[in-house]
Short mmCIF file of C-alpha atoms in Angstrom, two decimals:
data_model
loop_
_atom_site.label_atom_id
_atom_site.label_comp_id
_atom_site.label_asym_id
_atom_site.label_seq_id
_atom_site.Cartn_x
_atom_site.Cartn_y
_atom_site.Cartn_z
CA UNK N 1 13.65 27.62 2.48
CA UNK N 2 11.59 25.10 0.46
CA UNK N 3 12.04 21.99 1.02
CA UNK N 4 13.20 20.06 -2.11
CA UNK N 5 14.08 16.63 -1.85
CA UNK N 6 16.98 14.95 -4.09
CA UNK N 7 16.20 11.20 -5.98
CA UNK N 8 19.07 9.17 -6.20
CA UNK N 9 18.88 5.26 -7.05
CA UNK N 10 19.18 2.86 -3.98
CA UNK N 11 22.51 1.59 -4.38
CA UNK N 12 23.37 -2.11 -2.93
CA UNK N 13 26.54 -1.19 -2.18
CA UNK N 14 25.58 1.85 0.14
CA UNK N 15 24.32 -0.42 3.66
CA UNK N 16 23.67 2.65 5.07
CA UNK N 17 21.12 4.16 2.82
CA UNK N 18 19.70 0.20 2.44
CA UNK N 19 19.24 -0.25 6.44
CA UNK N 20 17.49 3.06 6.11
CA UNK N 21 15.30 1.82 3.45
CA UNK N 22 14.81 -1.23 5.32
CA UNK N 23 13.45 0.34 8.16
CA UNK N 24 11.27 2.70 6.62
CA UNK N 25 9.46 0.70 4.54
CA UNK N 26 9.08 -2.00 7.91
CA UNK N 27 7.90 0.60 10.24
CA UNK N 28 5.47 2.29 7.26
CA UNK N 29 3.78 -0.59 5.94
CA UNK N 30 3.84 -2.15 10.31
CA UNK N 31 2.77 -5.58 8.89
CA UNK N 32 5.21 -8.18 9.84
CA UNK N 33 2.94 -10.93 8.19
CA UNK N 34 2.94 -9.50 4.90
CA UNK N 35 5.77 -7.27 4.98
CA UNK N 36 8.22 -8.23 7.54
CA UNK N 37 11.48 -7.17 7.51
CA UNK N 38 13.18 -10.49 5.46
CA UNK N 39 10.53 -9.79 2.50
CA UNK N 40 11.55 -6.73 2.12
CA UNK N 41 15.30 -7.20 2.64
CA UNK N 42 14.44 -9.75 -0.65
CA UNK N 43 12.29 -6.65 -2.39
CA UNK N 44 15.18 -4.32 -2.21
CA UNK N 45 17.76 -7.08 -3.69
CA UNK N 46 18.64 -6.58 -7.29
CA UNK N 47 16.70 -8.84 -9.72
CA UNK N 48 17.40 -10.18 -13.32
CA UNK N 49 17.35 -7.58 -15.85
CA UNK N 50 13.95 -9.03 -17.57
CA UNK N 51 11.80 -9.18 -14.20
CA UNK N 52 13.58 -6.12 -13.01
CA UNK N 53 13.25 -4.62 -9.52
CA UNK N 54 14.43 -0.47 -8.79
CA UNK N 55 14.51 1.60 -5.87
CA UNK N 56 14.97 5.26 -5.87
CA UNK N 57 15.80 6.92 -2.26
CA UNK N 58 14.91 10.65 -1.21
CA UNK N 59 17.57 12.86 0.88
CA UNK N 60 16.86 15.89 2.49
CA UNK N 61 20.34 16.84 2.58
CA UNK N 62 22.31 13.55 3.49
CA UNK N 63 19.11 12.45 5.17
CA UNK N 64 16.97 9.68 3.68
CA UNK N 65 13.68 10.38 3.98
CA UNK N 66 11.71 8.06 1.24
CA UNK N 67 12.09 5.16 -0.53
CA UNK N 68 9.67 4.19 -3.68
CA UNK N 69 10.30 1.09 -5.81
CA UNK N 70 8.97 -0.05 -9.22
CA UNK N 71 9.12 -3.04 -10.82
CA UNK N 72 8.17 -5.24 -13.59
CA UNK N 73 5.27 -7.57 -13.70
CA UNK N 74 5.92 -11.62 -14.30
CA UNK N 75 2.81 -11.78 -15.46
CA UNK N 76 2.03 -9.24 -18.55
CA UNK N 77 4.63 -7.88 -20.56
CA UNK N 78 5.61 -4.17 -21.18
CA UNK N 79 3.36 -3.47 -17.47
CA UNK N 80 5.59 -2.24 -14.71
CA UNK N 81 4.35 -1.59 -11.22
CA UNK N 82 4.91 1.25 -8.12
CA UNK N 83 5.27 -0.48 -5.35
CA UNK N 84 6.84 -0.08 -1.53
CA UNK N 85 7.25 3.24 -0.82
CA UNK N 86 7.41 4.87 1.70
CA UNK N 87 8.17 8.46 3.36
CA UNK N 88 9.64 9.32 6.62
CA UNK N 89 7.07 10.93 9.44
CA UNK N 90 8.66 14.17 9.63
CA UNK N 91 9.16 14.53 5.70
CA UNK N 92 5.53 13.59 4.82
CA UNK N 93 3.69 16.69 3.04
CA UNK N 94 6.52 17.97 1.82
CA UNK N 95 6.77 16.66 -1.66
CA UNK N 96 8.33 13.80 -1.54
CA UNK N 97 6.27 11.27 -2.59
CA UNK N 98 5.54 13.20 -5.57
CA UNK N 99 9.20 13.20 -6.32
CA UNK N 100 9.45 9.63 -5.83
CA UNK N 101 6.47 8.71 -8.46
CA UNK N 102 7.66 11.54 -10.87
CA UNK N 103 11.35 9.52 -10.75
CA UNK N 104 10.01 6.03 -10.86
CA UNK N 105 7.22 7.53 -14.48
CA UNK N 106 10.13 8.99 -15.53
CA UNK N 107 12.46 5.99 -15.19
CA UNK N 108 9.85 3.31 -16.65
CA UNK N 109 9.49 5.70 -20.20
CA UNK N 110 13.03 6.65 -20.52
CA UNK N 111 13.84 2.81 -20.65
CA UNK N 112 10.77 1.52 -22.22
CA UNK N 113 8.78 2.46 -25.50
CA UNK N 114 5.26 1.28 -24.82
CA UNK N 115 3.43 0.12 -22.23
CA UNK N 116 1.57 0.81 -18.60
CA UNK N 117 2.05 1.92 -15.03
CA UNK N 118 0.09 0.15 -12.41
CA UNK N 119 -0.86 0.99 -8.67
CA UNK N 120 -2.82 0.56 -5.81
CA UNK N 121 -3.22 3.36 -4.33
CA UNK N 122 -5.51 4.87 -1.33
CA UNK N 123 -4.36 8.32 -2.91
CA UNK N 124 -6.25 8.39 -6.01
CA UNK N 125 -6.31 12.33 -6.51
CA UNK N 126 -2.72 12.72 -6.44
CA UNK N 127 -2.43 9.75 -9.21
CA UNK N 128 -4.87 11.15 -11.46
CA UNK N 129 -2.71 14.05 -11.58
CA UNK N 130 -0.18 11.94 -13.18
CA UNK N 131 -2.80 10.48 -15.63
CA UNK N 132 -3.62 7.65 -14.02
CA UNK N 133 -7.27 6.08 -14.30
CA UNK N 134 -8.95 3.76 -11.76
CA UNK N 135 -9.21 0.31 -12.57
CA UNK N 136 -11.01 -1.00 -9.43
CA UNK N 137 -11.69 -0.08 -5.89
CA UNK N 138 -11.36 -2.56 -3.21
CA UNK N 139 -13.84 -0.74 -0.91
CA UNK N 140 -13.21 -3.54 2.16
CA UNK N 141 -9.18 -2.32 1.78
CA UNK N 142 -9.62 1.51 0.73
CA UNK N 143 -7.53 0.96 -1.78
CA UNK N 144 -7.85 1.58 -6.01
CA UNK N 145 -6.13 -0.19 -8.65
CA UNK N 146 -5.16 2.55 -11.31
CA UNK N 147 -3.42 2.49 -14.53
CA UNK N 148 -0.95 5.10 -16.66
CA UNK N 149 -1.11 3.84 -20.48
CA UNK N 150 1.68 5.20 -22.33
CA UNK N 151 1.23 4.29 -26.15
CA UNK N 152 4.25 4.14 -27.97
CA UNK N 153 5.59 7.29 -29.77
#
């Protein structure tokens, strides 16, 4: 049976599915100083419709097994950002993350004409395959800033 995940937006009214979120994205990103679990109790919150925040979840039946969010940037118009995500230890390698970027690109050009994706990423390959180009490398944090342009149509 191949294992195909199912995207749903992170509803605030479902605590279940948000303590689950929670707590994967605490124990994934294991850095209480700059992501303990208060910050991103704040992350997951919804935001004012021009500096918007979304989450999209990932069941495996009614399990949740990944969380991915995106969200506008304060700072330069029409540029949205992926940001905390995160995929459960037993579901990693099984498509998920994929299927949480593919939602999240999907989301950002259904709602907006023009514009660009950013992300820092230590998974470069597996960007590029979405379109994105490098930016910069931070070789001290293994990490790449990389960019999806989407001119508008």
């Amino acid at each position: 049976m191949k294992y195909e995940p199912r995207i749903e937006d992170l509803l605030h009214g479902d605590e279940r599915t948000h303590e689950t979120a929670v707590r994967l994205l605490v124990e994934a990103f294991d850095n209480p100083v700059r992501y303990d679990e208060q910050r991103i109790r704040v992350e997951l919150a919804p935001a004012p419709t021009l500096f918007y925040r979304k989450f999209f979840v990932a069941y495996h039946g009614d399990e949740v097994v990944g969380v991915g969010g995106v969200k506008s940037a304060d700072w330069a118009s029409n540029t949205h950002i992926l940001y905390l995500s995160a995929v459960a230890p037993a579901a990693r390698g099984k498509g998920v993350a994929k299927a949480l970027v593919q939602a999240r690109i999907d989301w950002v050009r259904a709602g907006f004409t023009a514009g660009c994706i950013l992300v820092s990423t230590t998974h470069k390959k597996r960007f590029a395959g979405y379109g994105f180009r490098p930016l910069r490398e931070d070789e001290a944090a293994g990490r790449t800033l990389m960019v999806l342009d989407f001119p508008e149509s």
